[in-house]
Amino acid sequence: MTNKSNKYLITSALPYVNGELHLGHLIGCWLPSDIYARFCRARGRDVLYVCGADEHGTPVVVGAAADGMSIPDYANKWYEKHLRAVRDFNLSFDLYGRTHTKLQEKLIHELFARLDAQGLIEERETLQPYSATDNMFLADRQLLGTCPKCGYENARGDQCDKCGATYEADELKNPRSAISGACDVEMRPTKNLFFMASRVQGVWREWLKSHAPKWSKTASAIANGWASDELRDTSITRDLPWGISVNKDGYENKVFYVWFDAPWGYVSISQAARENWADWWKNPDAHYAQFMGKDNVKFHAVFFPEQQLAMNDNWKTVDMLKSMNFLNFEGGKFSKSQHRGVFLDSAIEIAPADAWRYALIASAPETDDTDFTFARFADIVNKDLNGMLGNFVSRVCKLTAKNFGTNVPAAGALDADLVKQINEKLSELTTALDACEFRAAIVALRGLYAIGNEYMTRCEPWTLVKNGDVAGAAAVLNQCFQLIDLYARVSVPFIPNAADKMQNIFATPHDMTWPETFEPRITDGAEFVVPENLFARIDDETVAELTEKYAPRNENKIVPVVAKIVAVKNHPTRDNLHILTVDDGTHHELQIVCGAPNVRAGMIGVLAPVGATLPNMKKPISQRTVAGTESFGMMCSGAELGINDNGDEIVELGADAKIGDAYVK
């Protein structure tokens, strides 16, 4: 990867300060960005890596009110808890900052004034939701209702937490106040300021053409989906008591929309972290990598770069936009607002940070949504970390101490085949990390661990000792110590605590720079200590206990139900797929992606809802992203229901079938 200045700017999406963070957030942005930052530093790159708390917007206002706290106290409470999670999981930010600062306010005021002076800000009178009961205009999360896309009944005013769709407040169905619960919500006129995105969309489209091909597939697909339509001018002011004040006459009682100010938090946090922050942010040769969940792509691929380009002020735009799909939990999403899933304060009590870091990235939802289970978590920890890496280190040290004492035995000739294998895997690992392909990186890292185990098994140093070939056994064990040193270096980005433990085996530790090729660094006779086990095995009883505690069995078993297809439209990018609107008797506008050729509006069939398990399926149906579109269940074929061999067409029921009833064969 070419980078003339060797400057690497890395940002991770800023979480709201409105509750504990969960494993989905850790794998969605924090962990991949940290692995990449550690890798870049190990390669000698000049890294600026920042994140912080997003303290503005209705989530914080609503959360503070619900807890009966002042907004500043509420924000401080969760900021401190997030900082604890940053420390617990060894995240190496140069600064974990926050957005409610003087630096942020000064920056936003300057940026807004520049856009306004360029004629890119316009005042408009718009209709906004107003609650007569609360006597106030309702901002995004002060408004709840039914999502116009998926039928979720607790969607918020601008975005659905279930399907990730964004929309205007007047598109929300059955609106109600999140403050009082009152349903007397009406649209009233009010004045707001708009960023004229339509005037810069040509520049943005040209920028996207040259940048999106370098991004992860999910990010590129989402961004190009936006490019296929005209960009809307965006309201950037809100009727809220908390946020960055609007520096324009007549708007003293409003604040800037959180998504206008939040991405610029990366800059103000960088300003707090480094005096020479502009060496990254105003440097066209710097390499900028952003990390986020897929629900944030629209803001980072469209809204933020539009503003940067509109400024015409040499702001560094993103080079690598890495988005993760969703990590589901027992068939549904992790949810901070709904307290669903494993949260970081609990996770660190269940297992050490390194176990989570490795196991989560090994199952990273890079190309599709994935489902977290404790059984899968334990399997990865037990096989890779405890079984391969930990067992190798322990066997080498104990066998050597028993037969040669606590000094590394004398080396023999380098095993050329071993060196070749190591260098091939090392090259794969380096290439994958440079490309931010994390599951491929884990495959290569696991391959490196396997090479050491296979080498030791093949050479059997214990047998060589038994047969009197002490020099041969010494040479094999020396080579194994060289591998421990190598494993420490390549493991740093993933499992930094274990990497330090491996390097501290040696009385004289070496630097942890990234190895370009395999190089023996441990001298004959070097002192070492026999370490404690690097990882503990997670037994089946513990898996069962954790599963029962965090994902107890639901006695109300979810089963297939009779459902009616209300509407059918073609998928925008896949000729063989349809997007269905389905009524299941409870959720009247479920969105389902279906490839069956016989679908039509008015057809009555069988829906397998999220959480249902069909015959011959090991896992329950989960919410999925299919070709970039969210799907909330499955319309079933006869083969899927176990009633015939037809797996192509969905089952059609008679007109007398009652919508919402459980399906019975």
XYZ file of C-alpha atoms in Angstrom:
665
model
C 0.000 0.000 0.000
C 1.528 3.282 -1.110
C 1.592 6.133 1.386
C 4.100 8.893 0.648
C 4.027 10.478 4.103
C 3.736 7.320 6.259
C 0.892 9.043 8.138
C -2.010 6.743 9.020
C -5.244 8.261 10.352
C -7.593 5.727 11.953
C -11.020 6.467 13.426
C -13.614 4.254 15.060
C -17.310 5.184 15.167
C -18.273 7.248 18.207
C -20.816 5.490 20.464
C -23.639 7.403 22.115
C -23.303 7.870 25.877
C -26.671 6.304 26.630
C -25.918 2.874 28.072
C -23.482 -0.006 28.380
C -21.807 -1.122 25.163
C -22.173 -4.713 23.981
C -20.170 -7.260 22.008
C -21.726 -6.028 18.775
C -20.084 -2.650 19.233
C -16.752 -4.247 20.118
C -16.646 -6.280 16.903
C -18.432 -3.660 14.798
C -15.825 -0.930 15.067
C -13.605 -0.876 18.167
C -11.824 -4.196 17.732
C -11.103 -4.100 13.973
C -9.830 -0.526 14.221
C -7.585 -1.410 17.166
C -6.128 -4.447 15.392
C -5.373 -2.317 12.348
C -3.849 0.501 14.448
C -1.602 -1.920 16.363
C -0.530 -3.554 13.105
C 0.305 -0.184 11.531
C 2.338 0.905 14.551
C 4.221 -2.401 14.541
C 5.187 -1.694 10.931
C 6.640 1.673 11.906
C 3.823 3.823 10.559
C 3.024 7.181 12.147
C -0.477 6.498 13.478
C -3.132 8.843 14.860
C -5.937 6.647 16.202
C -8.934 8.298 17.857
C -12.423 7.602 19.079
C -14.665 9.034 21.757
C -18.131 9.579 23.132
C -20.889 11.036 20.985
C -22.572 13.153 23.661
C -25.245 14.933 21.633
C -28.583 14.053 20.096
C -31.891 12.815 21.414
C -30.580 9.448 22.749
C -28.730 11.326 25.475
C -31.608 13.723 26.174
C -34.137 10.893 26.403
C -31.799 8.697 28.458
C -31.074 11.434 30.986
C -34.779 12.156 31.409
C -35.563 8.459 31.895
C -32.878 8.205 34.604
C -33.897 11.450 36.290
C -30.414 12.923 35.822
C -29.091 16.171 34.422
C -27.786 15.689 30.887
C -24.130 16.544 31.765
C -24.170 14.121 34.726
C -25.744 11.418 32.582
C -23.146 11.912 29.824
C -20.294 11.852 32.345
C -21.615 8.652 33.918
C -21.615 6.730 30.644
C -18.411 8.290 29.359
C -16.574 6.931 32.413
C -18.126 3.499 31.902
C -17.078 3.496 28.242
C -13.550 4.489 29.259
C -13.507 1.489 31.581
C -14.448 -0.768 28.660
C -11.677 0.804 26.557
C -9.177 -0.128 29.273
C -10.700 -3.577 29.915
C -10.352 -4.623 26.268
C -6.929 -3.032 25.719
C -7.980 -0.590 23.027
C -4.993 1.520 22.063
C -6.601 4.855 21.127
C -4.244 7.812 21.201
C -7.198 9.544 22.826
C -10.692 8.412 23.712
C -12.284 11.835 23.786
C -15.762 13.327 23.682
C -17.804 15.744 21.589
C -19.190 18.163 24.179
C -16.045 20.277 24.344
C -14.957 23.832 23.571
C -12.776 22.475 20.769
C -15.767 20.782 19.157
C -17.964 23.860 19.503
C -15.296 26.129 17.989
C -14.716 23.718 15.101
C -18.428 23.287 14.288
C -19.049 27.035 14.418
C -16.155 27.642 12.014
C -17.270 24.907 9.633
C -20.884 26.049 9.629
C -19.859 29.665 8.986
C -17.755 28.525 6.014
C -20.636 26.517 4.517
C -23.030 29.401 5.108
C -20.656 31.881 3.442
C -20.450 29.572 0.411
C -24.225 29.596 0.008
C -24.620 25.964 1.059
C -26.957 26.637 3.999
C -30.618 27.485 3.443
C -33.428 28.359 5.835
C -36.645 26.457 5.221
C -39.980 26.184 6.930
C -40.835 22.531 7.380
C -43.442 20.457 9.108
C -42.094 18.759 12.224
C -43.786 16.433 14.741
C -45.278 18.344 17.655
C -46.782 16.897 20.826
C -49.604 18.967 22.285
C -49.377 16.997 25.531
C -45.665 17.768 25.921
C -46.036 21.267 24.395
C -42.895 20.846 22.288
C -41.502 19.781 18.925
C -40.225 16.213 19.078
C -36.720 15.412 17.870
C -35.716 12.060 16.391
C -35.656 9.839 19.465
C -38.433 11.733 21.212
C -40.714 10.273 18.556
C -41.675 6.600 18.289
C -43.894 4.730 15.882
C -44.153 1.943 13.315
C -41.283 1.682 10.837
C -42.498 2.282 7.278
C -40.004 -0.325 6.001
C -40.173 -3.350 8.311
C -43.210 -2.749 10.509
C -41.196 -2.589 13.750
C -43.476 -0.870 16.248
C -40.837 0.901 18.356
C -38.941 2.641 15.559
C -37.654 6.136 16.295
C -38.301 9.312 14.399
C -35.506 9.188 11.833
C -34.134 5.640 11.859
C -35.322 2.125 12.678
C -33.182 0.262 15.207
C -34.406 -3.054 13.819
C -33.822 -2.733 10.068
C -31.537 0.318 9.967
C -33.775 2.204 7.512
C -33.778 6.001 7.538
C -36.803 8.124 6.676
C -38.489 11.466 7.354
C -40.551 11.913 10.528
C -43.799 12.237 8.583
C -43.238 8.766 7.083
C -43.367 7.120 10.527
C -46.685 5.383 11.099
C -48.750 5.577 14.298
C -46.451 8.231 15.840
C -46.361 8.812 19.596
C -44.256 10.819 22.040
C -41.365 8.930 23.662
C -41.591 11.406 26.548
C -45.232 11.096 27.599
C -46.479 8.282 25.378
C -49.166 10.588 24.031
C -50.460 9.882 20.545
C -51.588 13.470 19.867
C -48.630 14.038 17.562
C -49.229 16.369 14.652
C -47.035 18.003 12.041
C -46.548 21.739 12.647
C -44.483 24.307 10.773
C -41.092 25.368 12.136
C -37.962 26.878 10.631
C -34.713 24.916 10.296
C -31.416 25.238 8.485
C -30.584 22.832 5.674
C -27.239 21.746 4.237
C -27.629 21.889 0.452
C -26.326 18.424 -0.350
C -27.935 18.597 -3.786
C -25.458 21.308 -4.824
C -22.376 19.184 -4.119
C -23.664 15.775 -5.171
C -21.801 15.944 -8.496
C -18.471 16.432 -6.720
C -19.414 13.721 -4.235
C -20.349 11.238 -6.990
C -17.004 11.716 -8.727
C -15.220 11.280 -5.408
C -17.209 8.113 -4.682
C -16.278 6.563 -8.043
C -12.576 6.692 -7.181
C -12.878 5.818 -3.480
C -15.656 3.219 -3.026
C -13.815 0.469 -4.978
C -11.176 0.447 -2.209
C -13.713 -0.052 0.580
C -15.193 -3.199 2.068
C -17.945 -4.707 -0.096
C -20.737 -3.848 2.321
C -19.659 -0.221 2.626
C -19.238 0.159 -1.115
C -22.658 -1.377 -1.832
C -24.445 0.878 0.659
C -22.717 4.031 -0.626
C -23.401 3.184 -4.267
C -27.032 2.598 -3.350
C -27.216 6.216 -2.262
C -25.490 7.305 -5.470
C -28.270 5.719 -7.515
C -30.735 8.361 -6.335
C -30.786 12.136 -5.950
C -29.373 13.342 -2.640
C -31.728 15.170 -0.339
C -30.860 18.476 1.267
C -30.548 17.732 4.977
C -31.920 19.564 7.991
C -28.992 20.286 10.320
C -30.777 21.989 13.232
C -33.002 20.557 15.968
C -35.308 21.754 18.744
C -33.335 20.294 21.637
C -31.941 21.681 24.914
C -28.564 19.945 24.466
C -25.897 20.003 21.773
C -23.684 22.449 19.878
C -25.376 25.850 19.744
C -26.254 27.274 16.328
C -24.184 30.374 15.532
C -26.808 32.167 13.452
C -29.263 34.898 14.399
C -32.748 33.602 15.045
C -31.539 30.112 15.962
C -30.417 30.752 19.527
C -32.900 28.170 20.870
C -31.829 25.382 18.542
C -28.778 23.102 18.342
C -27.037 21.389 15.460
C -28.273 17.957 14.412
C -26.035 15.334 15.984
C -25.039 13.865 12.607
C -23.880 17.303 11.469
C -21.472 17.646 14.376
C -20.593 14.054 15.373
C -18.249 13.034 12.493
C -16.268 16.235 13.027
C -15.680 14.923 16.537
C -12.906 12.854 14.990
C -11.164 16.134 14.172
C -11.700 17.898 17.513
C -10.558 14.776 19.401
C -7.490 14.682 17.138
C -6.874 18.346 17.979
C -6.946 17.434 21.669
C -4.653 14.449 21.089
C -1.944 16.035 18.930
C -0.773 19.599 18.360
C 0.214 18.565 14.824
C -3.224 17.082 14.077
C -3.242 18.787 10.664
C -0.353 16.527 9.566
C -3.064 13.874 9.161
C -6.284 15.819 8.570
C -4.891 18.292 6.025
C -2.452 15.892 4.352
C -3.581 14.411 1.010
C -0.854 11.749 1.255
C -2.062 10.433 4.627
C -3.961 7.145 4.593
C -7.345 7.426 6.341
C -9.194 4.303 7.532
C -12.648 4.503 9.144
C -14.312 1.616 11.005
C -18.020 1.279 11.769
C -21.108 -0.923 11.692
C -23.099 -0.997 8.470
C -25.867 1.170 9.953
C -23.425 4.095 10.106
C -22.116 3.813 6.542
C -24.616 6.286 5.098
C -23.297 9.042 7.360
C -19.602 8.321 6.807
C -19.812 7.587 3.083
C -22.297 10.313 2.158
C -23.006 13.001 4.738
C -19.528 13.532 6.200
C -17.513 13.494 2.944
C -20.113 15.756 1.301
C -19.375 18.365 3.941
C -15.623 17.843 3.692
C -15.716 18.265 -0.090
C -18.075 21.235 0.129
C -15.621 23.058 2.407
C -13.028 23.023 -0.387
C -10.417 23.314 2.366
C -8.111 20.316 1.862
C -9.825 18.052 4.409
C -8.616 14.457 4.296
C -11.405 12.108 3.182
C -11.584 8.397 3.882
C -9.453 5.944 1.873
C -10.545 2.676 3.504
C -14.092 2.571 4.834
C -14.449 -0.731 6.648
C -17.956 -1.600 7.741
C -19.067 -4.684 9.593
C -22.430 -6.367 9.267
C -24.401 -7.177 12.404
C -23.374 -9.662 15.065
C -26.703 -11.214 16.034
C -27.516 -12.778 19.377
C -29.773 -15.826 19.370
C -31.459 -14.883 16.113
C -31.846 -11.143 16.783
C -29.692 -8.064 17.123
C -27.661 -7.051 20.110
C -29.429 -3.949 21.392
C -28.163 -1.359 23.838
C -31.561 0.285 24.135
C -33.340 -3.046 24.722
C -30.597 -4.518 26.983
C -30.353 -7.564 24.762
C -27.115 -9.543 24.520
C -23.790 -9.679 26.356
C -22.555 -6.278 27.489
C -18.914 -5.411 27.927
C -19.036 -5.005 31.707
C -20.315 -8.594 31.937
C -18.129 -9.961 29.136
C -14.887 -9.071 30.900
C -16.040 -11.059 33.933
C -16.830 -14.097 31.775
C -13.451 -14.337 30.013
C -10.261 -12.277 29.612
C -10.063 -9.582 26.943
C -7.789 -11.605 24.658
C -10.285 -14.459 24.467
C -13.012 -12.080 23.310
C -10.711 -10.215 20.933
C -9.595 -13.354 19.124
C -12.897 -15.248 19.093
C -14.947 -12.276 17.912
C -12.576 -11.329 15.105
C -12.384 -14.989 14.052
C -16.155 -14.820 13.435
C -16.223 -11.208 12.266
C -19.413 -10.376 10.307
C -17.467 -8.997 7.352
C -19.601 -10.281 4.470
C -22.898 -11.135 6.152
C -24.595 -10.992 9.539
C -23.365 -13.710 11.899
C -24.850 -15.216 15.040
C -23.012 -15.246 18.365
C -23.272 -18.348 20.541
C -21.333 -19.278 23.652
C -20.682 -22.726 22.185
C -18.911 -21.172 19.173
C -17.004 -18.782 21.435
C -15.765 -21.637 23.628
C -14.849 -23.773 20.620
C -12.562 -21.061 19.195
C -10.909 -20.322 22.541
C -10.391 -23.994 23.320
C -9.053 -25.055 19.915
C -7.023 -22.061 18.759
C -5.881 -20.222 21.857
C -5.701 -22.924 24.491
C -5.179 -25.962 22.258
C -2.782 -24.649 19.601
C -1.031 -21.527 20.885
C -1.118 -22.014 24.648
C -0.339 -25.713 24.473
C 2.599 -25.139 22.117
C 4.206 -22.512 24.362
C 3.675 -24.627 27.470
C 5.053 -27.841 25.927
C 8.152 -26.131 24.559
C 9.029 -24.438 27.838
C 8.292 -27.417 30.097
C 10.065 -29.951 27.886
C 13.124 -27.715 27.627
C 13.225 -26.963 31.362
C 12.990 -30.670 32.135
C 15.804 -31.738 29.807
C 18.030 -28.649 29.373
C 17.221 -26.281 32.232
C 15.939 -22.714 31.780
C 18.323 -21.668 29.028
C 17.405 -21.889 25.353
C 19.366 -24.853 23.937
C 21.832 -24.521 21.066
C 20.505 -24.007 17.547
C 21.145 -26.325 14.649
C 20.762 -25.706 10.952
C 17.658 -23.807 9.941
C 14.882 -26.025 8.641
C 14.422 -24.605 5.126
C 10.973 -26.127 4.665
C 9.792 -24.699 7.975
C 11.108 -21.241 7.070
C 9.320 -21.422 3.713
C 6.011 -22.356 5.348
C 6.339 -19.593 7.926
C 7.154 -16.928 5.353
C 4.215 -17.916 3.154
C 1.754 -17.646 6.043
C 3.391 -14.459 7.305
C 2.947 -12.894 3.875
C -0.732 -13.932 3.867
C -1.230 -12.418 7.309
C 0.472 -9.145 6.406
C -1.490 -8.806 3.175
C -4.804 -9.522 4.915
C -4.182 -6.963 7.651
C -3.092 -4.310 5.167
C -6.386 -4.882 3.342
C -8.380 -4.925 6.610
C -9.577 -8.466 5.843
C -9.753 -9.737 9.403
C -11.165 -13.226 9.044
C -8.526 -13.953 6.404
C -5.949 -12.593 8.847
C -7.129 -14.985 11.559
C -6.937 -17.904 9.123
C -3.310 -16.992 8.404
C -2.506 -16.462 12.095
C -4.071 -19.797 12.984
C -1.997 -21.317 10.190
C 1.178 -19.950 11.754
C 0.224 -21.476 15.109
C -0.508 -24.792 13.385
C 2.912 -24.849 11.679
C 4.655 -24.800 15.065
C 2.528 -27.600 16.455
C 2.988 -29.704 13.328
C 6.755 -29.113 13.401
C 7.014 -30.225 17.019
C 4.833 -33.275 16.410
C 6.836 -34.247 13.344
C 10.261 -33.821 14.969
C 9.338 -35.343 18.371
C 12.113 -33.725 20.467
C 11.048 -35.897 23.435
C 11.846 -39.005 21.399
C 15.201 -37.541 20.314
C 16.118 -36.996 23.972
C 15.006 -40.512 24.844
C 17.144 -41.934 22.006
C 20.198 -39.946 23.066
C 20.156 -37.362 20.250
C 20.494 -34.407 22.628
C 21.899 -32.045 19.974
C 18.996 -32.867 17.637
C 16.440 -32.254 20.372
C 18.174 -28.999 21.302
C 18.024 -27.784 17.695
C 14.291 -28.537 17.456
C 13.499 -26.785 20.747
C 15.655 -23.809 19.801
C 13.608 -23.495 16.640
C 10.422 -23.670 18.726
C 11.627 -20.785 20.907
C 12.224 -18.771 17.737
C 8.603 -19.490 16.849
C 7.391 -18.312 20.281
C 9.209 -15.040 19.649
C 7.573 -14.810 16.212
C 4.149 -15.668 17.619
C 4.476 -12.876 20.167
C 5.176 -10.350 17.403
C 2.362 -11.379 15.059
C -0.136 -11.821 17.899
C 0.195 -8.280 19.277
C -2.609 -6.758 17.188
C -5.040 -9.512 18.170
C -4.174 -10.687 21.690
C -1.814 -8.077 23.173
C -1.787 -9.473 26.735
C -0.860 -12.975 25.594
C 1.736 -11.510 23.211
C 3.399 -9.702 26.107
C 3.358 -12.895 28.178
C 5.062 -14.794 25.363
C 7.753 -12.163 24.944
C 8.270 -11.944 28.715
C 9.154 -15.633 28.781
C 12.612 -14.425 27.818
C 14.734 -12.717 30.467
C 15.795 -10.219 27.800
C 12.663 -9.356 25.810
C 12.982 -8.209 22.213
C 11.084 -5.463 20.406
C 7.649 -6.264 19.033
C 8.061 -4.793 15.562
C 6.239 -6.544 12.754
C 8.348 -9.272 11.084
C 8.544 -8.938 7.301
C 10.134 -12.395 7.101
C 11.050 -15.039 9.631
C 14.296 -14.169 11.444
C 15.734 -16.075 14.431
C 16.381 -13.557 17.233
C 16.710 -15.680 20.365
C 20.369 -16.431 21.130
C 21.700 -19.779 22.310
C 21.674 -19.923 26.103
C 19.150 -17.117 26.537
C 17.380 -17.395 29.883
C 13.638 -18.093 29.959
C 10.941 -18.844 32.496
C 8.214 -21.443 32.298
C 5.017 -19.370 32.101
C 1.564 -19.913 33.523
C -0.918 -21.207 30.972
C -1.728 -18.468 28.481
C -5.408 -19.429 28.287
C -7.888 -21.479 30.280
C -10.209 -24.002 28.673
C -13.948 -23.202 28.730
C -15.790 -26.406 29.633
C -19.216 -27.566 28.464
C -20.783 -26.912 31.867
C -19.700 -23.258 31.717
C -21.093 -22.928 28.184
C -24.434 -24.312 29.355
C -24.533 -21.975 32.362
C -23.718 -18.908 30.252
C -26.260 -19.844 27.602
C -28.962 -20.308 30.216
C -28.089 -17.003 31.919
C -27.844 -14.786 28.850
C -30.055 -16.627 26.356
C -32.569 -18.675 28.340
C -34.848 -20.979 26.435
C -38.096 -19.355 25.435
C -40.954 -21.552 26.517
C -43.161 -19.716 24.013
C -41.537 -21.432 21.067
C -41.499 -19.410 17.864
C -43.173 -21.365 15.073
C -44.045 -20.756 11.405
C -47.255 -18.781 10.913
C -49.773 -18.103 8.175
C -48.927 -14.826 6.437
C -50.135 -12.807 3.479
C -47.932 -11.119 0.874
C -49.243 -7.554 0.719
C -46.873 -6.175 -1.929
C -44.053 -7.361 -4.212
C -41.309 -5.309 -5.832
C -38.156 -6.237 -7.700
C -34.847 -6.152 -5.865
C -32.783 -3.153 -7.056
C -29.600 -5.150 -7.738
C -30.609 -8.831 -8.067
C -32.900 -9.907 -10.908
C -33.728 -13.197 -9.180
C -34.872 -11.634 -5.902
C -38.023 -9.856 -4.750
C -38.673 -7.595 -1.773
C -41.962 -8.570 -0.158
C -44.182 -6.696 2.273
C -45.791 -9.361 4.459
C -48.632 -9.293 6.996
C -48.246 -11.926 9.750
C -51.276 -10.762 11.713
C -49.163 -8.844 14.227
C -46.573 -7.032 12.127
C -48.416 -5.886 9.053
C -45.470 -4.610 7.020
C -42.632 -7.072 7.517
C -39.921 -6.847 4.873
C -38.850 -10.206 3.429
C -36.312 -10.886 0.674
C -37.417 -13.880 -1.385
C -36.137 -15.630 -4.512
C -39.182 -17.783 -5.249
C -40.565 -17.260 -8.780
C -44.224 -17.737 -7.796
C -44.601 -14.817 -5.359
C -47.412 -12.339 -5.963
C -49.369 -9.745 -4.026
C -52.363 -11.258 -2.218
C -50.802 -14.714 -1.947
C -51.186 -16.493 1.414
C -48.263 -18.635 2.494
C -46.156 -19.682 5.469
C -43.726 -17.305 7.185
C -40.867 -18.543 9.364
C -40.325 -15.553 11.688
C -36.982 -14.604 13.193
C -36.274 -17.172 15.925
C -38.223 -20.051 14.359
C -36.444 -23.315 13.538
C -37.494 -25.253 10.446
C -37.109 -29.015 9.912
C -33.539 -30.034 9.032
C -32.191 -26.635 10.155
C -29.654 -26.563 12.981
C -30.037 -22.849 13.710
C -33.122 -20.677 14.092
C -34.025 -18.145 11.398
C -32.147 -14.891 11.985
C -32.546 -11.382 10.693
C -30.280 -11.254 7.628
C -28.923 -8.873 5.047
C -29.551 -10.363 1.597
C -27.857 -8.534 -1.283
C -27.787 -5.351 0.791
C -31.442 -5.545 1.893
C -32.657 -6.492 5.378
C -34.924 -9.540 5.595
C -36.978 -10.296 8.709
C -37.815 -13.947 8.245
C -38.429 -16.434 5.422
C -41.396 -17.306 3.227
C -41.210 -21.102 3.181
C -41.104 -23.680 0.428
C -42.553 -27.152 0.797
C -39.053 -28.606 1.196
C -38.232 -26.159 3.995
C -41.428 -27.121 5.822
C -40.772 -30.844 5.255
C -44.012 -31.461 3.304
C -42.583 -32.117 -0.200
C -39.401 -31.865 -2.282
C -40.149 -28.509 -3.928
C -37.494 -26.110 -2.719
C -37.972 -23.476 -5.421
C -41.514 -22.222 -4.911
C -43.108 -21.024 -1.704
C -46.135 -22.876 -0.381
C -49.527 -21.349 -1.209
C -52.393 -21.813 1.256
C -56.120 -21.471 0.647
C -58.034 -18.234 1.027
C -59.652 -19.565 4.222
C -56.287 -19.736 6.056
C -56.311 -17.254 8.955
C -53.461 -14.731 8.970
C -51.365 -15.028 12.124
C -52.352 -18.594 13.022
C -49.595 -21.102 13.724
C -48.963 -23.253 10.674
C -49.779 -26.925 11.118
C -48.828 -29.516 8.476
